[in-house]
């Protein structure tokens, strides 16, 4: 039940802010902490930053003739079909794949998630990726899934380099406290905030503004790091130097950035949340770096090792579904992949019910709750 509870002392109680309003943390249930329901990633196409992982908004398909050869341009506007599915999974140049803007499709996909046991999820689409506050509210109502919306900037919209840091901070705070524009739909997390490798000066300004908003609001801060370990730790150092409480910080996409136990433990020792959010995605489909991404079994092993070292209360998981080829409708794993395939593998590898609940229920609730 959506509610606005008071604490016993008469002050504001800790709640989770969803697109339908505040929710008691205990009602959050099973939660994947990094997904996309309504988004448009087609701006990556033709961008000069395409290989760095964060993209300047405003380039997009208009620049494609310059960036891609004829054989690629021919296929980039094809609809997703069984005969081109493998090609689309291996190339990030198909426009149909990158545009998640069908609300009915999102509702249908969430039906599988709910049937498998999903209750809530974090929708990490921020400004620059086509965030749709009103659309998310409709999708949440129709699907029954509790949706926590992000805010801040992932891409760099044209002119953002001229916007003062204070204005960016104030926009983030408005999204958290009042809602996006005049919709009344409030964000429940800051992010995902996008960083390149190396960190671009405009990204550094946005990151500083996001940190200021985090410390003012108490909301959790979710950060998409650059694709090298050095860039990730540079981002973490910058964030913690501002005074952000590491217990309010979640670093995303670790399973494409850190590949050694030592690196993972180094990050865990900062006290931040470690997000393994690429379950269902494996190395042969990864176009942006030379890293061999782990399979799901290896991800589970890494999580288990971190838990054994005492970091179990700082682990969260997700699938980062941001392309339609990942939808069940087209033969992909769907949002229910962790529930249907990963959790059984965890049990097979010796995880007990308490271990699983910690990373899928307890930790997300601790991360997302706040005194709004």
Tab-separated table of C-alpha atoms in Angstrom:
chain	number	residue	atom	x	y	z
A	1	UNK	CA	0.000	0.000	0.000
A	2	UNK	CA	1.316	3.454	-0.905
A	3	UNK	CA	1.453	5.501	2.272
A	4	UNK	CA	3.032	8.483	3.974
A	5	UNK	CA	3.763	7.183	7.473
A	6	UNK	CA	4.903	9.211	10.459
A	7	UNK	CA	7.463	8.084	12.965
A	8	UNK	CA	6.433	7.346	16.528
A	9	UNK	CA	8.070	10.587	17.608
A	10	UNK	CA	5.903	12.582	15.230
A	11	UNK	CA	8.627	13.331	12.656
A	12	UNK	CA	8.988	12.041	9.138
A	13	UNK	CA	9.549	8.322	8.910
A	14	UNK	CA	11.907	6.705	6.439
A	15	UNK	CA	10.129	5.797	3.213
A	16	UNK	CA	11.003	4.800	-0.336
A	17	UNK	CA	9.837	7.305	-2.962
A	18	UNK	CA	8.157	5.631	-5.951
A	19	UNK	CA	6.519	7.203	-8.994
A	20	UNK	CA	3.184	6.618	-7.225
A	21	UNK	CA	4.301	8.183	-3.960
A	22	UNK	CA	6.073	7.159	-0.751
A	23	UNK	CA	6.187	3.527	0.294
A	24	UNK	CA	7.137	1.864	3.561
A	25	UNK	CA	10.522	0.142	3.067
A	26	UNK	CA	9.108	-3.182	4.270
A	27	UNK	CA	6.683	-3.137	1.329
A	28	UNK	CA	9.443	-2.814	-1.263
A	29	UNK	CA	10.006	-6.559	-1.506
A	30	UNK	CA	12.191	-8.137	-4.183
A	31	UNK	CA	13.959	-5.287	-5.993
A	32	UNK	CA	16.366	-5.064	-8.929
A	33	UNK	CA	18.281	-1.840	-8.498
A	34	UNK	CA	19.153	-0.894	-12.084
A	35	UNK	CA	16.761	-1.307	-15.006
A	36	UNK	CA	15.271	0.769	-17.828
A	37	UNK	CA	11.598	0.630	-18.827
A	38	UNK	CA	11.140	3.738	-20.974
A	39	UNK	CA	14.300	5.121	-22.557
A	40	UNK	CA	15.812	6.174	-25.863
A	41	UNK	CA	19.466	5.296	-26.317
A	42	UNK	CA	19.530	6.085	-30.050
A	43	UNK	CA	21.509	9.233	-29.240
A	44	UNK	CA	24.584	7.026	-28.891
A	45	UNK	CA	24.572	6.490	-32.648
A	46	UNK	CA	26.970	8.784	-34.430
A	47	UNK	CA	28.328	10.243	-31.209
A	48	UNK	CA	32.016	11.056	-31.016
A	49	UNK	CA	31.926	9.677	-27.464
A	50	UNK	CA	30.480	6.335	-28.512
A	51	UNK	CA	33.462	4.309	-27.391
A	52	UNK	CA	33.779	6.015	-24.001
A	53	UNK	CA	30.432	4.874	-22.684
A	54	UNK	CA	28.707	8.221	-22.091
A	55	UNK	CA	27.331	10.182	-24.983
A	56	UNK	CA	26.761	13.788	-25.933
A	57	UNK	CA	23.036	14.162	-26.508
A	58	UNK	CA	21.992	15.737	-29.777
A	59	UNK	CA	24.192	13.756	-32.170
A	60	UNK	CA	22.062	10.716	-32.847
A	61	UNK	CA	20.971	9.042	-36.085
A	62	UNK	CA	21.515	12.173	-38.199
A	63	UNK	CA	25.257	11.598	-37.958
A	64	UNK	CA	25.136	7.955	-38.971
A	65	UNK	CA	26.239	8.328	-42.587
A	66	UNK	CA	29.554	9.662	-41.352
A	67	UNK	CA	30.081	7.132	-38.597
A	68	UNK	CA	29.080	3.779	-40.102
A	69	UNK	CA	29.700	1.841	-43.336
A	70	UNK	CA	26.903	1.009	-45.746
A	71	UNK	CA	26.427	-2.555	-44.518
A	72	UNK	CA	25.767	-1.293	-41.007
A	73	UNK	CA	23.569	1.618	-42.117
A	74	UNK	CA	21.441	-0.845	-44.068
A	75	UNK	CA	20.671	-2.877	-40.946
A	76	UNK	CA	20.352	-0.139	-38.366
A	77	UNK	CA	16.726	0.648	-39.231
A	78	UNK	CA	15.520	-2.949	-39.499
A	79	UNK	CA	12.910	-4.064	-36.969
A	80	UNK	CA	14.022	-6.787	-34.560
A	81	UNK	CA	13.334	-10.194	-36.140
A	82	UNK	CA	14.484	-13.766	-35.533
A	83	UNK	CA	16.752	-13.631	-38.591
A	84	UNK	CA	18.642	-10.527	-37.424
A	85	UNK	CA	18.430	-11.041	-33.659
A	86	UNK	CA	21.990	-12.290	-33.238
A	87	UNK	CA	23.395	-9.434	-35.336
A	88	UNK	CA	21.466	-6.888	-33.261
A	89	UNK	CA	22.737	-8.390	-30.003
A	90	UNK	CA	26.295	-8.049	-31.290
A	91	UNK	CA	25.970	-4.485	-32.624
A	92	UNK	CA	24.744	-1.373	-30.841
A	93	UNK	CA	23.679	0.338	-34.064
A	94	UNK	CA	20.072	-0.780	-34.499
A	95	UNK	CA	17.652	2.061	-33.754
A	96	UNK	CA	14.659	-0.209	-33.125
A	97	UNK	CA	16.649	-1.995	-30.442
A	98	UNK	CA	17.644	1.210	-28.649
A	99	UNK	CA	14.203	2.828	-28.323
A	100	UNK	CA	12.227	1.613	-25.339
A	101	UNK	CA	9.250	3.906	-25.779
A	102	UNK	CA	6.286	1.524	-25.979
A	103	UNK	CA	4.405	1.599	-22.670
A	104	UNK	CA	2.314	-1.457	-23.541
A	105	UNK	CA	5.492	-3.421	-24.260
A	106	UNK	CA	6.978	-2.344	-20.926
A	107	UNK	CA	3.813	-3.413	-19.110
A	108	UNK	CA	3.859	-6.783	-20.871
A	109	UNK	CA	7.506	-7.387	-19.962
A	110	UNK	CA	6.879	-6.419	-16.349
A	111	UNK	CA	4.087	-8.969	-16.248
A	112	UNK	CA	6.719	-11.721	-16.483
A	113	UNK	CA	8.734	-10.025	-13.741
A	114	UNK	CA	5.761	-9.829	-11.411
A	115	UNK	CA	4.695	-13.407	-12.123
A	116	UNK	CA	8.204	-14.608	-11.216
A	117	UNK	CA	8.117	-12.750	-7.893
A	118	UNK	CA	9.331	-9.250	-8.739
A	119	UNK	CA	7.806	-6.476	-6.639
A	120	UNK	CA	9.858	-3.319	-7.266
A	121	UNK	CA	12.677	-1.992	-9.431
A	122	UNK	CA	14.828	1.083	-9.838
A	123	UNK	CA	14.333	2.781	-13.218
A	124	UNK	CA	17.730	4.374	-13.783
A	125	UNK	CA	16.915	6.464	-16.854
A	126	UNK	CA	18.062	10.018	-16.155
A	127	UNK	CA	18.070	13.179	-18.266
A	128	UNK	CA	19.609	12.584	-21.684
A	129	UNK	CA	18.270	9.052	-22.059
A	130	UNK	CA	14.610	9.925	-22.568
A	131	UNK	CA	13.312	9.800	-19.003
A	132	UNK	CA	9.487	9.793	-19.021
A	133	UNK	CA	8.046	10.504	-15.577
A	134	UNK	CA	4.381	10.375	-16.573
A	135	UNK	CA	4.941	7.272	-18.670
A	136	UNK	CA	6.593	5.516	-15.744
A	137	UNK	CA	3.651	6.417	-13.535
A	138	UNK	CA	1.250	4.850	-16.044
A	139	UNK	CA	3.430	1.751	-16.438
A	140	UNK	CA	3.689	1.295	-12.681
A	141	UNK	CA	-0.068	1.577	-12.199
A	142	UNK	CA	-0.866	-0.821	-15.018
A	143	UNK	CA	1.769	-3.433	-14.149
A	144	UNK	CA	1.524	-3.349	-10.364
A	145	UNK	CA	5.314	-3.023	-10.116
A	146	UNK	CA	6.647	-0.355	-7.765
A	147	UNK	CA	9.011	1.878	-9.741
A	148	UNK	CA	11.695	4.129	-8.237
A	149	UNK	CA	12.691	6.786	-10.791
A	150	UNK	CA	16.102	8.386	-11.185
A	151	UNK	CA	17.150	11.995	-11.780
A	152	UNK	CA	20.209	13.986	-12.767
A	153	UNK	CA	22.175	13.684	-16.008
A	154	UNK	CA	23.657	10.692	-17.799
A	155	UNK	CA	24.404	12.248	-21.186
A	156	UNK	CA	25.559	15.799	-21.794
A	157	UNK	CA	22.707	17.715	-23.450
A	158	UNK	CA	23.840	20.533	-25.713
A	159	UNK	CA	24.575	23.594	-23.605
A	160	UNK	CA	24.990	21.763	-20.302
A	161	UNK	CA	28.583	22.933	-20.154
A	162	UNK	CA	27.224	26.492	-19.775
A	163	UNK	CA	24.789	25.681	-16.951
A	164	UNK	CA	26.026	26.591	-13.458
A	165	UNK	CA	26.626	23.748	-11.032
A	166	UNK	CA	24.135	25.268	-8.613
A	167	UNK	CA	21.355	25.152	-11.217
A	168	UNK	CA	22.013	21.468	-11.868
A	169	UNK	CA	21.947	20.778	-8.133
A	170	UNK	CA	18.677	22.664	-7.730
A	171	UNK	CA	17.054	20.766	-10.612
A	172	UNK	CA	17.994	17.444	-9.019
A	173	UNK	CA	16.573	18.595	-5.689
A	174	UNK	CA	13.337	19.730	-7.341
A	175	UNK	CA	12.905	16.318	-8.994
A	176	UNK	CA	13.372	14.683	-5.603
A	177	UNK	CA	11.267	17.025	-3.474
A	178	UNK	CA	8.529	18.295	-5.802
A	179	UNK	CA	8.573	16.186	-8.935
A	180	UNK	CA	9.691	16.340	-12.563
A	181	UNK	CA	8.521	19.584	-14.210
A	182	UNK	CA	4.808	19.948	-13.334
A	183	UNK	CA	3.988	16.216	-13.203
A	184	UNK	CA	4.207	15.736	-9.453
A	185	UNK	CA	6.107	12.489	-10.134
A	186	UNK	CA	9.064	12.443	-7.753
A	187	UNK	CA	12.425	10.769	-8.204
A	188	UNK	CA	13.531	8.318	-5.522
A	189	UNK	CA	17.244	8.117	-6.324
A	190	UNK	CA	19.871	10.384	-7.887
A	191	UNK	CA	21.191	8.788	-11.052
A	192	UNK	CA	22.336	7.141	-12.941
A	193	UNK	CA	24.995	9.828	-13.212
A	194	UNK	CA	27.206	9.056	-16.203
A	195	UNK	CA	30.998	9.272	-16.187
A	196	UNK	CA	33.380	8.639	-19.077
A	197	UNK	CA	36.976	7.449	-19.114
A	198	UNK	CA	38.581	9.882	-18.460
A	199	UNK	CA	35.956	11.991	-16.712
A	200	UNK	CA	34.826	14.909	-18.898
A	201	UNK	CA	34.837	18.396	-17.290
A	202	UNK	CA	31.060	18.739	-17.720
A	203	UNK	CA	30.562	15.329	-16.130
A	204	UNK	CA	32.732	16.432	-13.216
A	205	UNK	CA	30.478	19.461	-12.741
A	206	UNK	CA	27.333	17.320	-12.888
A	207	UNK	CA	28.873	14.852	-10.442
A	208	UNK	CA	29.699	17.624	-7.980
A	209	UNK	CA	26.140	18.960	-8.278
A	210	UNK	CA	24.752	15.461	-7.714
A	211	UNK	CA	26.921	15.070	-4.617
A	212	UNK	CA	25.661	18.376	-3.242
A	213	UNK	CA	22.071	17.268	-3.915
A	214	UNK	CA	22.743	13.951	-2.202
A	215	UNK	CA	24.058	15.595	0.934
A	216	UNK	CA	21.145	18.035	0.998
A	217	UNK	CA	18.421	15.437	0.391
A	218	UNK	CA	19.811	12.197	1.810
A	219	UNK	CA	18.775	10.342	-1.349
A	220	UNK	CA	21.012	7.557	-2.621
A	221	UNK	CA	23.434	8.387	-5.452
A	222	UNK	CA	23.849	5.912	-8.323
A	223	UNK	CA	26.904	6.349	-10.567
A	224	UNK	CA	27.790	4.827	-13.945
A	225	UNK	CA	31.612	4.800	-13.870
A	226	UNK	CA	34.101	4.966	-16.694
A	227	UNK	CA	35.112	1.628	-18.154
A	228	UNK	CA	38.546	1.266	-16.570
A	229	UNK	CA	39.327	0.547	-12.923
A	230	UNK	CA	41.355	3.763	-12.775
A	231	UNK	CA	38.394	5.837	-13.944
A	232	UNK	CA	36.045	4.126	-11.500
A	233	UNK	CA	38.296	4.811	-8.518
A	234	UNK	CA	38.838	8.379	-9.720
A	235	UNK	CA	35.067	8.844	-9.603
A	236	UNK	CA	34.778	7.285	-6.153
A	237	UNK	CA	37.596	9.461	-4.800
A	238	UNK	CA	35.931	12.604	-6.153
A	239	UNK	CA	32.571	11.658	-4.650
A	240	UNK	CA	33.877	10.810	-1.196
A	241	UNK	CA	36.042	13.952	-1.148
A	242	UNK	CA	32.849	16.042	-1.270
A	243	UNK	CA	31.627	14.482	1.974
A	244	UNK	CA	29.051	12.060	0.584
A	245	UNK	CA	28.386	9.200	3.009
A	246	UNK	CA	29.606	6.039	1.215
A	247	UNK	CA	26.567	4.221	2.611
A	248	UNK	CA	24.461	6.430	0.264
A	249	UNK	CA	26.558	5.681	-2.824
A	250	UNK	CA	26.087	2.814	-5.266
A	251	UNK	CA	28.654	2.168	-7.997
A	252	UNK	CA	27.138	0.480	-11.046
A	253	UNK	CA	28.333	-1.951	-13.707
A	254	UNK	CA	31.136	-3.495	-11.690
A	255	UNK	CA	30.887	-6.681	-13.727
A	256	UNK	CA	32.277	-4.819	-16.779
A	257	UNK	CA	34.837	-2.761	-14.888
A	258	UNK	CA	36.499	-4.660	-12.034
A	259	UNK	CA	37.664	-8.203	-12.713
A	260	UNK	CA	39.986	-9.043	-9.833
A	261	UNK	CA	39.133	-9.888	-6.218
A	262	UNK	CA	41.599	-7.252	-5.062
A	263	UNK	CA	39.888	-4.480	-7.020
A	264	UNK	CA	36.459	-5.495	-5.764
A	265	UNK	CA	37.642	-5.633	-2.158
A	266	UNK	CA	39.325	-2.240	-2.521
A	267	UNK	CA	36.008	-0.733	-3.605
A	268	UNK	CA	34.056	-2.581	-0.925
A	269	UNK	CA	36.337	-1.181	1.769
A	270	UNK	CA	35.167	2.341	0.908
A	271	UNK	CA	31.755	1.413	2.352
A	272	UNK	CA	29.735	2.060	-0.808
A	273	UNK	CA	27.232	-0.312	-2.399
A	274	UNK	CA	28.586	-2.616	-5.106
A	275	UNK	CA	26.097	-3.178	-7.916
A	276	UNK	CA	26.454	-6.208	-10.172
A	277	UNK	CA	23.823	-5.241	-12.708
A	278	UNK	CA	24.636	-7.077	-15.936
A	279	UNK	CA	23.164	-10.481	-15.117
A	280	UNK	CA	22.127	-12.171	-18.335
A	281	UNK	CA	24.699	-10.244	-20.395
A	282	UNK	CA	27.955	-11.909	-21.373
A	283	UNK	CA	31.229	-10.952	-22.999
A	284	UNK	CA	30.660	-11.824	-26.642
A	285	UNK	CA	27.970	-9.146	-26.938
A	286	UNK	CA	30.030	-6.316	-25.425
A	287	UNK	CA	31.266	-3.704	-27.942
A	288	UNK	CA	32.864	-1.016	-25.763
A	289	UNK	CA	36.025	-2.465	-24.233
A	290	UNK	CA	38.351	-5.449	-24.311
A	291	UNK	CA	37.192	-6.821	-20.973
A	292	UNK	CA	35.881	-10.381	-20.925
A	293	UNK	CA	32.673	-9.932	-19.016
A	294	UNK	CA	31.895	-12.739	-16.586
A	295	UNK	CA	29.018	-15.139	-16.957
A	296	UNK	CA	26.319	-15.354	-14.319
A	297	UNK	CA	28.065	-18.153	-12.457
A	298	UNK	CA	31.205	-16.068	-12.048
A	299	UNK	CA	29.149	-13.073	-10.914
A	300	UNK	CA	27.583	-15.236	-8.216
A	301	UNK	CA	31.022	-16.453	-7.120
A	302	UNK	CA	32.314	-12.871	-6.834
A	303	UNK	CA	29.267	-11.868	-4.784
A	304	UNK	CA	29.756	-14.880	-2.541
A	305	UNK	CA	33.418	-14.081	-1.954
A	306	UNK	CA	32.562	-10.491	-1.039
A	307	UNK	CA	29.904	-11.757	1.349
A	308	UNK	CA	32.381	-14.086	3.025
A	309	UNK	CA	34.740	-11.128	3.542
A	310	UNK	CA	32.032	-9.229	5.424
A	311	UNK	CA	30.619	-7.022	2.679
A	312	UNK	CA	27.286	-8.806	2.248
A	313	UNK	CA	25.258	-5.792	3.369
A	314	UNK	CA	26.647	-3.678	0.510
A	315	UNK	CA	25.714	-5.874	-2.471
A	316	UNK	CA	22.830	-5.327	-4.914
A	317	UNK	CA	22.011	-6.938	-8.251
A	318	UNK	CA	20.122	-6.183	-11.460
A	319	UNK	CA	20.150	-6.751	-15.229
A	320	UNK	CA	20.410	-3.196	-16.693
A	321	UNK	CA	17.937	-4.006	-19.451
A	322	UNK	CA	18.304	-1.035	-21.792
A	323	UNK	CA	17.695	-2.606	-25.207
A	324	UNK	CA	14.611	-4.301	-26.606
A	325	UNK	CA	16.598	-7.369	-27.668
A	326	UNK	CA	16.726	-8.239	-23.958
A	327	UNK	CA	12.907	-8.405	-23.806
A	328	UNK	CA	11.176	-11.757	-23.523
A	329	UNK	CA	9.020	-10.755	-26.489
A	330	UNK	CA	12.038	-10.947	-28.802
A	331	UNK	CA	13.738	-13.980	-27.291
A	332	UNK	CA	15.795	-12.208	-24.640
A	333	UNK	CA	16.025	-13.041	-20.927
A	334	UNK	CA	13.518	-10.407	-19.780
A	335	UNK	CA	13.428	-8.651	-16.418
A	336	UNK	CA	12.646	-11.982	-14.738
A	337	UNK	CA	15.986	-13.608	-15.622
A	338	UNK	CA	17.489	-13.257	-12.144
A	339	UNK	CA	14.353	-14.596	-10.485
A	340	UNK	CA	13.945	-17.518	-12.859
A	341	UNK	CA	17.545	-18.481	-13.581
A	342	UNK	CA	20.065	-16.774	-11.305
A	343	UNK	CA	18.469	-17.407	-7.912
A	344	UNK	CA	18.241	-21.174	-8.557
A	345	UNK	CA	21.934	-21.133	-9.495
A	346	UNK	CA	22.720	-19.241	-6.291
A	347	UNK	CA	20.964	-21.945	-4.284
A	348	UNK	CA	22.889	-24.615	-6.177
A	349	UNK	CA	26.122	-22.820	-5.266
A	350	UNK	CA	25.250	-22.853	-1.570
A	351	UNK	CA	23.457	-19.567	-1.003
A	352	UNK	CA	20.771	-19.846	1.659
A	353	UNK	CA	17.496	-17.930	1.844
A	354	UNK	CA	18.972	-15.257	4.112
A	355	UNK	CA	21.883	-14.615	1.722
A	356	UNK	CA	19.528	-14.205	-1.226
A	357	UNK	CA	17.103	-12.025	0.704
A	358	UNK	CA	19.948	-9.754	1.750
A	359	UNK	CA	20.966	-8.803	-1.804
A	360	UNK	CA	17.468	-8.744	-3.313
A	361	UNK	CA	15.275	-7.327	-0.517
A	362	UNK	CA	17.121	-6.011	2.542
A	363	UNK	CA	19.976	-4.160	0.850
A	364	UNK	CA	17.785	-2.406	-1.750
A	365	UNK	CA	15.432	-1.248	1.011
A	366	UNK	CA	18.336	0.098	3.071
A	367	UNK	CA	19.757	1.889	0.035
A	368	UNK	CA	16.498	3.467	-1.115
A	369	UNK	CA	14.856	4.527	2.133
A	370	UNK	CA	15.120	8.154	3.168
A	371	UNK	CA	13.354	10.813	5.232
A	372	UNK	CA	11.698	12.673	2.394
